[in-house]
Every structure is written in structure tokens, then in C-alpha cells.
Coordinates of C-alpha atoms and ligand atoms in Angstrom, one line a residue:
M1 CA 35.6 19.9 12.3
K2 CA 32.1 19.3 13.4
L3 CA 29.1 21.7 13.2
W4 CA 29.0 21.6 17.0
D5 CA 32.4 20.9 18.4
S6 CA 33.7 24.3 19.6
R7 CA 32.5 23.6 23.1
F8 CA 34.4 20.3 23.3
K9 CA 38.0 20.0 24.4
K10 CA 38.5 16.5 23.0
K11 CA 38.2 15.1 19.6
L12 CA 35.3 12.7 18.9
N13 CA 36.2 9.0 19.1
K14 CA 36.4 7.4 15.7
E15 CA 34.0 4.6 16.5
V16 CA 31.5 7.0 18.0
E17 CA 31.7 9.0 14.8
E18 CA 30.7 6.0 12.7
F19 CA 28.2 4.9 15.2
T20 CA 26.3 8.1 15.2
S21 CA 26.4 8.8 11.5
S22 CA 23.2 8.5 9.5
L23 CA 24.7 9.6 6.2
S24 CA 24.4 6.2 4.5
V25 CA 20.7 6.2 5.1
D26 CA 19.6 9.9 4.8
K27 CA 21.7 10.5 1.7
K28 CA 18.4 9.6 0.0
L29 CA 16.9 12.8 1.2
A30 CA 19.5 15.1 -0.5
D31 CA 17.1 16.5 -3.0
Y32 CA 14.5 17.4 -0.4
D33 CA 17.2 18.8 1.9
I34 CA 18.4 21.2 -0.8
L35 CA 14.8 22.1 -1.7
G36 CA 14.2 23.0 1.9
S37 CA 17.4 25.0 2.2
V38 CA 16.7 27.0 -0.9
A39 CA 13.2 27.9 0.4
H40 CA 14.8 28.8 3.8
I41 CA 17.4 31.0 2.3
K42 CA 14.8 32.8 0.2
M43 CA 12.8 33.5 3.4
L44 CA 15.9 34.7 5.2
A45 CA 16.5 37.2 2.4
K46 CA 12.9 38.3 2.3
C47 CA 12.9 38.9 6.0
K48 CA 16.2 40.8 5.7
I49 CA 18.1 38.4 7.9
I50 CA 20.6 37.9 5.1
K51 CA 21.2 40.1 2.0
E52 CA 19.6 39.3 -1.4
K53 CA 23.0 39.0 -3.0
E54 CA 24.1 36.5 -0.4
A55 CA 20.9 34.5 -0.9
R56 CA 21.5 34.4 -4.6
K57 CA 25.0 33.1 -4.2
I58 CA 24.0 30.5 -1.7
I59 CA 21.1 29.3 -3.8
K60 CA 23.3 29.1 -6.9
N61 CA 25.8 26.9 -5.1
L62 CA 23.1 24.8 -3.5
K63 CA 21.8 24.0 -7.0
E64 CA 25.3 23.1 -8.0
I65 CA 25.6 20.7 -5.1
K66 CA 22.3 19.2 -6.1
K67 CA 23.6 18.6 -9.6
E68 CA 26.9 17.1 -8.2
I69 CA 24.9 14.7 -6.1
E70 CA 22.7 13.7 -9.0
E71 CA 25.7 13.1 -11.2
E72 CA 27.4 11.2 -8.4
K73 CA 30.3 13.7 -8.4
F74 CA 29.7 14.8 -4.9
I75 CA 32.3 13.7 -2.4
F76 CA 30.9 12.6 0.9
K77 CA 33.3 12.8 3.7
N78 CA 32.9 11.5 7.2
D79 CA 29.8 13.8 7.5
E80 CA 27.4 13.1 10.3
D81 CA 24.4 13.3 8.1
I82 CA 23.1 14.7 4.8
H83 CA 22.4 18.1 6.3
T84 CA 26.0 18.3 7.5
A85 CA 27.4 17.1 4.2
I86 CA 25.6 19.7 2.2
E87 CA 26.5 22.6 4.6
R88 CA 30.1 21.4 4.7
C89 CA 30.3 21.4 0.9
L90 CA 28.6 24.8 0.6
T91 CA 31.1 26.3 3.0
E92 CA 34.0 24.7 1.1
K93 CA 32.6 26.4 -2.1
I94 CA 31.8 29.9 -0.8
G95 CA 33.5 30.2 2.5
V96 CA 32.0 31.9 5.6
L97 CA 28.9 32.9 3.6
G98 CA 27.9 29.2 3.7
E99 CA 27.8 29.4 7.4
K100 CA 24.7 31.5 7.2
L101 CA 22.7 28.6 5.8
H102 CA 21.8 27.3 9.2
T103 CA 20.5 30.6 10.5
A104 CA 17.2 30.2 12.4
R105 CA 17.1 26.5 11.7
S106 CA 18.1 23.2 13.4
R107 CA 18.6 19.8 12.0
N108 CA 15.6 18.9 14.1
D109 CA 13.2 20.9 12.0
Q110 CA 15.3 20.1 8.9
I111 CA 15.0 16.4 9.2
A112 CA 11.2 16.6 9.9
L113 CA 10.9 18.8 6.8
D114 CA 12.9 16.4 4.6
E115 CA 10.9 13.5 5.7
R116 CA 7.6 15.3 5.0
L117 CA 8.8 16.4 1.5
Y118 CA 9.9 12.9 0.7
L119 CA 6.7 11.4 1.9
K120 CA 4.4 13.8 0.0
E121 CA 6.0 12.7 -3.2
K122 CA 5.9 9.0 -2.2
I123 CA 2.2 9.2 -1.3
K124 CA 1.4 10.8 -4.7
K125 CA 3.3 8.0 -6.5
I126 CA 1.8 5.2 -4.5
S127 CA -1.7 6.6 -4.9
S128 CA -1.3 6.7 -8.7
Q129 CA 0.2 3.2 -8.6
I130 CA -2.9 2.0 -6.8
T131 CA -5.1 3.5 -9.5
E132 CA -3.0 1.7 -12.1
F133 CA -3.4 -1.6 -10.4
Q134 CA -7.1 -1.0 -10.0
T135 CA -7.3 -0.3 -13.8
T136 CA -5.5 -3.6 -14.5
I137 CA -7.9 -5.5 -12.1
L138 CA -10.8 -4.0 -14.0
R139 CA -9.3 -5.1 -17.3
V140 CA -8.8 -8.7 -16.1
A141 CA -12.3 -8.7 -14.6
R142 CA -13.7 -7.7 -18.0
R143 CA -11.7 -10.4 -19.8
Y144 CA -13.2 -13.1 -17.6
Q145 CA -16.5 -11.3 -16.7
N146 CA -18.9 -14.2 -16.7
V147 CA -16.6 -17.0 -15.5
V148 CA -18.3 -18.9 -12.6
M149 CA -16.3 -20.3 -9.7
P150 CA -17.0 -21.6 -6.3
G151 CA -17.2 -19.0 -3.6
Y152 CA -15.6 -19.9 -0.2
T153 CA -16.1 -19.4 3.4
H154 CA -13.7 -21.3 5.8
L155 CA -12.0 -22.3 2.6
Q156 CA -15.0 -24.6 2.0
H157 CA -17.3 -24.3 -1.0
S158 CA -20.1 -21.9 -0.1
Q159 CA -22.0 -20.5 -3.1
P160 CA -21.2 -20.0 -6.8
I161 CA -19.8 -16.6 -7.6
L162 CA -18.4 -14.8 -10.6
F163 CA -14.6 -14.6 -10.9
S164 CA -15.0 -11.0 -11.9
H165 CA -17.0 -10.3 -8.7
W166 CA -14.2 -11.9 -6.6
L167 CA -11.6 -9.7 -8.4
L168 CA -13.6 -6.5 -7.9
A169 CA -13.6 -7.2 -4.2
Y170 CA -9.9 -6.4 -4.3
L171 CA -10.5 -3.3 -6.3
E172 CA -12.7 -2.1 -3.5
M173 CA -10.1 -2.8 -0.9
L174 CA -7.5 -0.9 -2.9
E175 CA -9.8 2.0 -3.2
R176 CA -9.9 2.2 0.6
D177 CA -6.1 1.9 0.7
K178 CA -5.8 4.8 -1.7
Q179 CA -8.2 6.8 0.5
R180 CA -6.0 6.0 3.5
F181 CA -2.9 7.2 1.8
N182 CA -4.6 10.4 0.5
D183 CA -6.0 11.1 3.9
G184 CA -2.6 10.6 5.5
Y185 CA -1.3 13.1 3.0
L186 CA -3.3 15.9 4.7
R187 CA -1.4 15.4 7.9
V188 CA 2.0 15.1 6.1
D189 CA 1.3 18.3 4.3
V190 CA 2.3 20.5 7.2
S191 CA 5.6 22.5 7.4
P192 CA 7.7 22.1 10.5
L193 CA 10.4 24.4 9.1
G194 CA 11.2 27.3 11.5
A195 CA 10.4 25.3 14.6
A196 CA 14.2 25.2 14.9
S197 CA 15.4 22.9 17.6
G198 CA 11.9 22.9 19.2
A199 CA 11.5 26.3 20.8
G200 CA 11.2 28.5 17.7
T201 CA 13.6 31.3 17.2
S202 CA 14.2 35.0 18.2
L203 CA 15.0 35.9 14.6
P204 CA 12.2 37.5 12.6
I205 CA 11.5 34.6 10.3
D206 CA 8.3 34.0 8.2
R207 CA 7.3 30.4 8.5
K208 CA 4.3 30.9 6.3
F209 CA 6.5 32.1 3.5
T210 CA 8.7 28.9 3.5
A211 CA 5.7 26.7 3.7
K212 CA 4.2 28.4 0.7
V213 CA 7.4 28.2 -1.3
L214 CA 7.6 24.5 -0.5
G215 CA 4.0 23.8 -1.4
F216 CA 2.7 23.0 2.1
T217 CA -0.9 23.7 2.9
K218 CA -0.3 24.2 6.6
V219 CA 2.3 25.4 9.0
A220 CA 2.8 23.4 12.2
E221 CA 1.4 25.4 15.0
N222 CA 3.5 24.1 17.9
S223 CA 7.3 24.1 17.5
I224 CA 7.8 21.3 20.0
D225 CA 5.3 19.1 18.2
A226 CA 6.8 20.0 14.9
V227 CA 10.2 18.4 15.7
S228 CA 9.0 15.7 18.1
D229 CA 6.4 13.6 16.4
R230 CA 6.6 11.0 13.7
D231 CA 3.0 10.0 13.7
F232 CA 2.8 10.9 10.1
L233 CA 5.3 8.1 9.3
L234 CA 3.3 5.8 11.5
E235 CA 0.1 6.7 9.8
V236 CA 1.4 6.2 6.2
G237 CA 3.2 3.1 7.5
S238 CA -0.1 1.7 8.8
A239 CA -1.8 2.5 5.5
S240 CA 1.1 0.6 3.9
A241 CA 0.7 -2.4 6.2
I242 CA -3.0 -2.6 5.4
L243 CA -2.4 -2.3 1.7
M244 CA 0.2 -5.1 1.9
M245 CA -2.3 -7.2 3.8
H246 CA -4.6 -6.9 0.9
L247 CA -1.9 -7.7 -1.7
S248 CA -0.8 -10.6 0.4
R249 CA -4.3 -12.1 0.6
L250 CA -4.6 -11.7 -3.2
S251 CA -1.3 -13.4 -3.6
E252 CA -2.3 -16.2 -1.3
E253 CA -5.4 -17.0 -3.3
I254 CA -3.4 -16.9 -6.6
I255 CA -0.8 -19.3 -5.1
L256 CA -3.6 -21.7 -4.0
W257 CA -5.5 -21.5 -7.2
N258 CA -2.4 -22.1 -9.2
S259 CA -1.8 -25.4 -7.3
T260 CA -2.5 -28.8 -8.9
E261 CA -5.2 -29.4 -6.3
F262 CA -7.2 -26.2 -7.3
G263 CA -6.1 -25.9 -10.9
F264 CA -8.1 -22.7 -11.4
L265 CA -5.4 -20.8 -13.1
E266 CA -2.0 -20.9 -14.6
I267 CA 0.8 -18.3 -14.4
D268 CA 2.6 -17.2 -17.6
E269 CA 6.1 -18.6 -17.9
S270 CA 7.6 -15.2 -18.1
F271 CA 6.3 -14.5 -14.6
A272 CA 7.2 -17.8 -12.9
T273 CA 10.4 -19.4 -11.9
G274 CA 11.8 -22.9 -11.9
S275 CA 13.6 -25.2 -9.5
S276 CA 17.3 -25.8 -9.5
L277 CA 16.7 -29.4 -8.6
M278 CA 13.3 -30.5 -9.9
P279 CA 12.9 -30.0 -13.7
N280 CA 9.2 -30.3 -13.4
K281 CA 8.7 -27.2 -11.3
K282 CA 7.1 -23.9 -12.2
N283 CA 6.7 -21.8 -9.1
P284 CA 4.5 -18.8 -8.2
D285 CA 7.4 -16.8 -6.8
I286 CA 6.0 -13.3 -7.4
P287 CA 2.9 -13.8 -5.1
E288 CA 5.0 -15.7 -2.6
L289 CA 7.5 -12.8 -2.4
I290 CA 4.7 -10.3 -2.0
R291 CA 3.4 -12.4 0.9
G292 CA 6.9 -12.5 2.3
K293 CA 7.6 -8.8 1.9
T294 CA 4.4 -8.1 3.7
A295 CA 5.9 -9.6 6.8
R296 CA 8.9 -7.2 6.5
V297 CA 6.6 -4.2 6.3
Y298 CA 4.8 -5.3 9.5
G299 CA 8.2 -5.7 11.2
E300 CA 9.4 -2.3 10.2
L301 CA 6.1 -0.7 11.3
L302 CA 6.3 -2.3 14.6
G303 CA 9.9 -1.1 14.9
L304 CA 8.7 2.5 14.3
F305 CA 6.0 2.2 16.9
S306 CA 8.5 0.8 19.5
L307 CA 10.9 3.6 18.6
M308 CA 8.5 6.3 19.5
K309 CA 6.5 5.0 22.3
N310 CA 8.5 6.3 25.3
L311 CA 10.5 9.3 23.9
P312 CA 10.2 12.4 26.0
L313 CA 9.5 15.6 24.0
S314 CA 11.1 17.0 21.9
Y315 CA 13.7 15.6 19.6
N316 CA 15.7 12.5 20.6
R317 CA 18.5 11.0 18.6
D318 CA 16.6 7.7 18.7
M319 CA 14.5 9.2 16.0
Q320 CA 17.4 8.9 13.6
E321 CA 16.5 5.3 13.4
D322 CA 13.1 6.0 11.8
K323 CA 14.3 6.3 8.3
E324 CA 15.9 3.0 7.2
G325 CA 12.8 1.0 8.0
F326 CA 10.4 3.5 6.7
F327 CA 12.2 3.8 3.4
E328 CA 12.1 0.1 3.1
I329 CA 8.3 0.2 3.7
M330 CA 7.9 2.7 0.9
E331 CA 10.1 0.7 -1.5
I332 CA 8.3 -2.6 -0.8
V333 CA 4.9 -1.0 -1.3
S334 CA 5.9 0.6 -4.6
S335 CA 7.6 -2.4 -6.0
C336 CA 4.8 -4.8 -5.0
L337 CA 2.2 -2.6 -6.6
S338 CA 4.3 -2.3 -9.7
I339 CA 4.9 -6.0 -10.1
S340 CA 1.3 -6.9 -9.2
T341 CA 0.1 -4.6 -12.1
K342 CA 2.3 -6.5 -14.5
F343 CA 1.7 -9.9 -13.0
L344 CA -2.1 -10.1 -12.7
P345 CA -2.9 -10.0 -16.5
K346 CA -0.4 -12.9 -16.9
I347 CA -2.7 -15.4 -15.2
R348 CA -4.8 -17.7 -17.4
L349 CA -8.0 -19.2 -16.1
D350 CA -9.2 -22.7 -16.6
K351 CA -12.8 -21.7 -16.9
E352 CA -14.1 -25.2 -17.4
R353 CA -12.5 -26.5 -14.2
M354 CA -13.6 -23.5 -12.2
K355 CA -17.2 -24.1 -13.2
K356 CA -16.9 -27.8 -12.6
M357 CA -15.6 -27.2 -9.1
A358 CA -18.4 -24.6 -8.5
E359 CA -20.9 -27.4 -9.1
R360 CA -19.3 -29.6 -6.4
G361 CA -20.1 -29.4 -2.7
E362 CA -23.8 -28.7 -3.0
T363 CA -23.1 -25.0 -3.6
T364 CA -26.6 -24.2 -4.7
A365 CA -28.4 -25.6 -1.6
T366 CA -29.1 -22.1 -0.4
D367 CA -30.8 -21.3 -3.7
L368 CA -33.3 -24.1 -2.9
V369 CA -33.9 -22.6 0.5
E370 CA -34.6 -19.2 -1.0
Y371 CA -36.9 -20.9 -3.5
L372 CA -39.0 -22.2 -0.7
V373 CA -38.9 -18.9 1.1
I374 CA -40.4 -17.2 -1.9
K375 CA -43.2 -19.9 -1.8
G376 CA -44.0 -18.7 1.7
I377 CA -42.1 -21.2 3.9
P378 CA -40.4 -19.5 6.9
F379 CA -36.6 -19.4 6.3
R380 CA -35.7 -21.7 9.2
K381 CA -38.1 -24.4 8.1
A382 CA -36.9 -24.1 4.5
H383 CA -33.3 -24.5 5.8
R384 CA -34.3 -27.7 7.6
I385 CA -36.1 -29.1 4.5
V386 CA -33.1 -28.6 2.3
G387 CA -30.8 -30.0 5.0
K388 CA -32.8 -33.2 4.9
I389 CA -32.6 -33.3 1.1
L390 CA -28.8 -33.1 1.3
K391 CA -28.7 -35.8 3.9
H392 CA -30.8 -38.0 1.7
L393 CA -28.6 -37.3 -1.3
R394 CA -25.5 -38.0 0.7
D395 CA -26.9 -41.4 1.8
S396 CA -27.2 -42.4 -1.8
G397 CA -23.9 -40.8 -2.8
R398 CA -25.3 -38.3 -5.2
G399 CA -25.1 -34.6 -5.8
L400 CA -27.7 -31.9 -6.0
K401 CA -27.5 -31.9 -9.8
E402 CA -28.9 -35.4 -9.9
L403 CA -32.1 -34.6 -8.1
T404 CA -35.5 -35.3 -9.7
L405 CA -38.7 -33.4 -9.2
P406 CA -40.7 -36.3 -7.6
E407 CA -37.8 -36.7 -5.2
L408 CA -37.8 -33.0 -4.3
R409 CA -41.6 -33.1 -3.8
R410 CA -41.2 -35.8 -1.2
F411 CA -39.6 -33.2 1.0
S412 CA -42.0 -30.3 0.2
D413 CA -45.0 -30.0 -2.2
K414 CA -44.0 -26.4 -2.8
F415 CA -41.3 -27.6 -5.2
E416 CA -42.3 -27.3 -8.8
K417 CA -40.5 -27.9 -12.1
D418 CA -38.6 -24.6 -12.0
A419 CA -36.9 -25.6 -8.7
L420 CA -34.6 -27.9 -10.7
K421 CA -33.4 -24.9 -12.7
R422 CA -32.4 -23.1 -9.6
I423 CA -29.8 -25.9 -8.8
K424 CA -27.7 -24.9 -11.8
V425 CA -24.7 -22.7 -10.9
E426 CA -25.4 -20.2 -13.7
A427 CA -28.9 -19.7 -12.4
S428 CA -27.6 -19.4 -8.9
V429 CA -25.2 -16.6 -9.9
K430 CA -27.8 -14.9 -12.1
D431 CA -30.3 -14.8 -9.2
K432 CA -27.9 -12.9 -6.9
T433 CA -29.4 -9.6 -8.0
S434 CA -29.3 -7.8 -4.6
F435 CA -27.2 -4.6 -4.7
G436 CA -23.5 -5.5 -4.6
G437 CA -24.3 -9.2 -5.3
T438 CA -22.6 -11.5 -7.8
S439 CA -25.2 -11.5 -10.5
P440 CA -23.7 -10.8 -14.0
K441 CA -26.0 -7.7 -14.2
Q442 CA -24.8 -6.3 -10.9
V443 CA -21.2 -7.0 -11.7
A444 CA -21.5 -5.4 -15.2
K445 CA -22.9 -2.3 -13.5
R446 CA -20.0 -2.2 -11.1
I447 CA -17.5 -2.6 -13.8
K448 CA -19.0 0.3 -15.8
D449 CA -19.1 2.4 -12.7
W450 CA -15.5 1.7 -11.9
E451 CA -14.4 2.4 -15.5
K452 CA -15.9 5.9 -15.2
R453 CA -14.4 6.4 -11.7
L454 CA -10.9 5.4 -12.6
K455 CA -10.7 7.4 -15.8
Ligands
LIG1 N1 20.4 12.7 11.6 C1 19.4 13.2 12.5 C2 18.1 12.4 12.3 O1 18.0 11.7 11.4 C3 19.2 14.6 12.2 C4 18.8 15.4 13.3 C5 19.9 15.5 14.3 N2 19.6 16.4 15.3 C6 20.4 16.5 16.4 N3 20.1 17.3 17.3 N4 21.5 15.7 16.5 O2 17.3 12.5 13.1

């Protein structure tokens, strides 16, 4: 028997039954489904739509079902979805009384409710996972606070920076990610329950009451909208895609820096894997997989957008296909944050090599330009003078470090002895004292600030 088949003369085709079932996916929502049902029943009793005694019995049995599902004792049959499975089991337990559960409710508002309850919990978890990762980033930044490395633009040496400054850039990105999740939460935190199948109901329900019992801040104000839209999934999915983009870029850098060519860092053996063929290999599989899983998140998000873009209001069965991909997004995000938090402290820097590389590629040329600017030379002219110095050096196959004062003075008499000091990478970094710059003082301040903020 189906929840809906009394108007049908024929029995449902077996393959159609399988084709339309979502149980294997929405099983995951069982806890939230029962939570919603308990609140709904409490409301029905409070509004005198069912009797107190009936409500107590239904709730008691719903809790039993919850326990059976948790202990994997629940027997799923060929139920269409989790809502049907729970109602079927309730009716098996308490007979016709169980048939009152669905009063003033549809699976349309029920599934929207389950998804919102699920998502509220997930957002809280992800948000706290982001904080944990940020805290780890901060710890690693502290450990290597004054390590100098080359900064890059176009993947070419630009100017020397502090490794800790580079790492804190990711901490900032993660903060915005967290804000995006927390902001999305505000729009998830709205109860659709009582919208019924989309028109509302003629029964005297109290939607504010169920919303309150379930911990929702708001009640959806339009019953059609309440069952039709999945923008809250898209919003959190988008926040997830952006977060994954950040994790993926971090991963990419770690992969590069771990290569023999860069040689900036090494990954602990317990967090690397080998090759079945080449005994020499130690591979950075964790960041590679994060990079790979990012692609899956994008794919699932695009699927969700495509799913929704031409659905007429209100509910359409297409929307059943929203869950599998979305669950996957949430799982990938959580697992990537978790492994990143464990993985990052397992990198070991080769500080000497990083500094040595920071000295290559004339990375302090801009410091000479700024030196001249302070001496009153217009920036563009100073830029040209230093450009000529670099050309001269390149002709004789030497680096900035090998410059002498008399040589410098051939290009501008503004150069004095202290100009040579500015060429050193440590000095270059130290001089970047502008707010948010890479000077050790600025970075130390940021670290202190963050330590307070993340506490
Ligand atoms: N399994 C459905 C879903 O996930 C639940 C809602 C079904 N509603 C309906 N009218 N058939 O969307």
C-alpha cells in the first residue's frame, strides 16, 4: 500500500517504484524527520487538532523508531522515502492513530524542513571546523614566524615575503568563508513547516509554535516559496565552492613547494603515500585529493543550479535529486577541513633554501626604487634607473647582491652607503611596514590580533 494509491485502479509498476524511490539517499535525514514530526505533533495537540493523549503516544513511538534507526534495527521496506518509511512503521506500531501524523502536512514542507534542520547543524559544524583550521594555521605561522621566502606574481619571483605572512593570507580567506557560511545560516534558519503542499491548510495550525520548538528564528511567510525554493542549498553550496577553491589553492602551493624544483618544504611520512612501482616516490596525495575533490564540489553545485533553473512553482519531483549531490558537498567540505587541520602542521620547511631562493631573481629591486623615491626622485624615473642597473648586472652575469657603491653611484648620485643594505632580503621584508604588509612587526601584530579573535 502507498500513502497515496486509493485513487488508483492499478498497482504501481515495480521498476517505477524503484525509479522514484529516494530512500537510499534521504535515509540520512531520519533524525531530522522525526524531530520535525515530534514538533508537528506537539503543535497539533496544542491546537486541539489531536488529543494530548494521542500526541503522547505518537511521540513515544516516534522516539522508539528513532532509536531503532540509530541501532540499525529498523526494517526499511520498499518505502518511497524516509517520510513514508517512518509513517509506515508508526502505523504498524500503533495502528490508525499513526495515520494522524500527516495531518496538516505534506512531504513537500516536510522535506524542506528536514533539509533545513540538517543544514543548520552542518553549518555550525563547518563553521567550527574552519575556526579549528584557522587556529592551526596560526600555530604554524608562529612556528615559522620570521622565515623569509620569495613572494610570487605570475609564479615569478616578485619580492621577499615572510612565510607566516603568506600563511595568514589563507587565514583571512577562511574568515570570509566562515562569514559566508554563517550568513547563509540566517536564510536557512526559517521554518517551512505548515506550508503543507504549497497552499497552506484550512486546519487551525500554529506555525510559529513548531518553528519555536524546532529552534527556528523565522517562519517562512509564503507557503509557495516555502516548498519551492532551494536557494538556501545553492547559497551554502556556493560558500562551499569558494571555500574549496581556497583549500585547493593552498594545496596547489604545497604540492609545488614540496617538489624537488622548489624544495621549500617536506611532508611528514605519516601524511604522504608511496608508489606501487617506483620505490623512490613520496607523494603529496592529501593536497592533490583536496584539489581533486574541489572539482567534484563544483560539479555538484552546477548540478543543483541546473536542477532548479526552469522549475515552475511550486514543488516538482525533480527536486528530489537535490540531496545526493548536496550531501556530497557537505561531506567533502567537512573531510577536507578536517584533514587539512591535521596535515598542515606536518609540513617541515627548509628555511635556508627558502631564503636562498628569495635572494634570487633580483627580488629587492623595488626596494632600491623606493630608496630613490625617498631621496626625492619621481617614482617613474627611479624605476627607470633601477631597470638600467639590472640590465647592467645582467650583462655582466651578476646579481643585485654583488653590487658595489661606486657602481650604484654611476646610475644615480642619490645612492649612499645605506642603499646596499636595502638589497638584503631581511631588510626588504623589514621595511614593508605599511598596514597589512609583510614586515615582521606587522605580521607579529596580526598574529596577536588573530590569537585574540580566535579564542
Ligand atoms: N522524496 C521527496 C523529495 O525528496 C519528498 C517530497 C515528495 N513530494 C511529493 N509530492 N511527491 O523531494
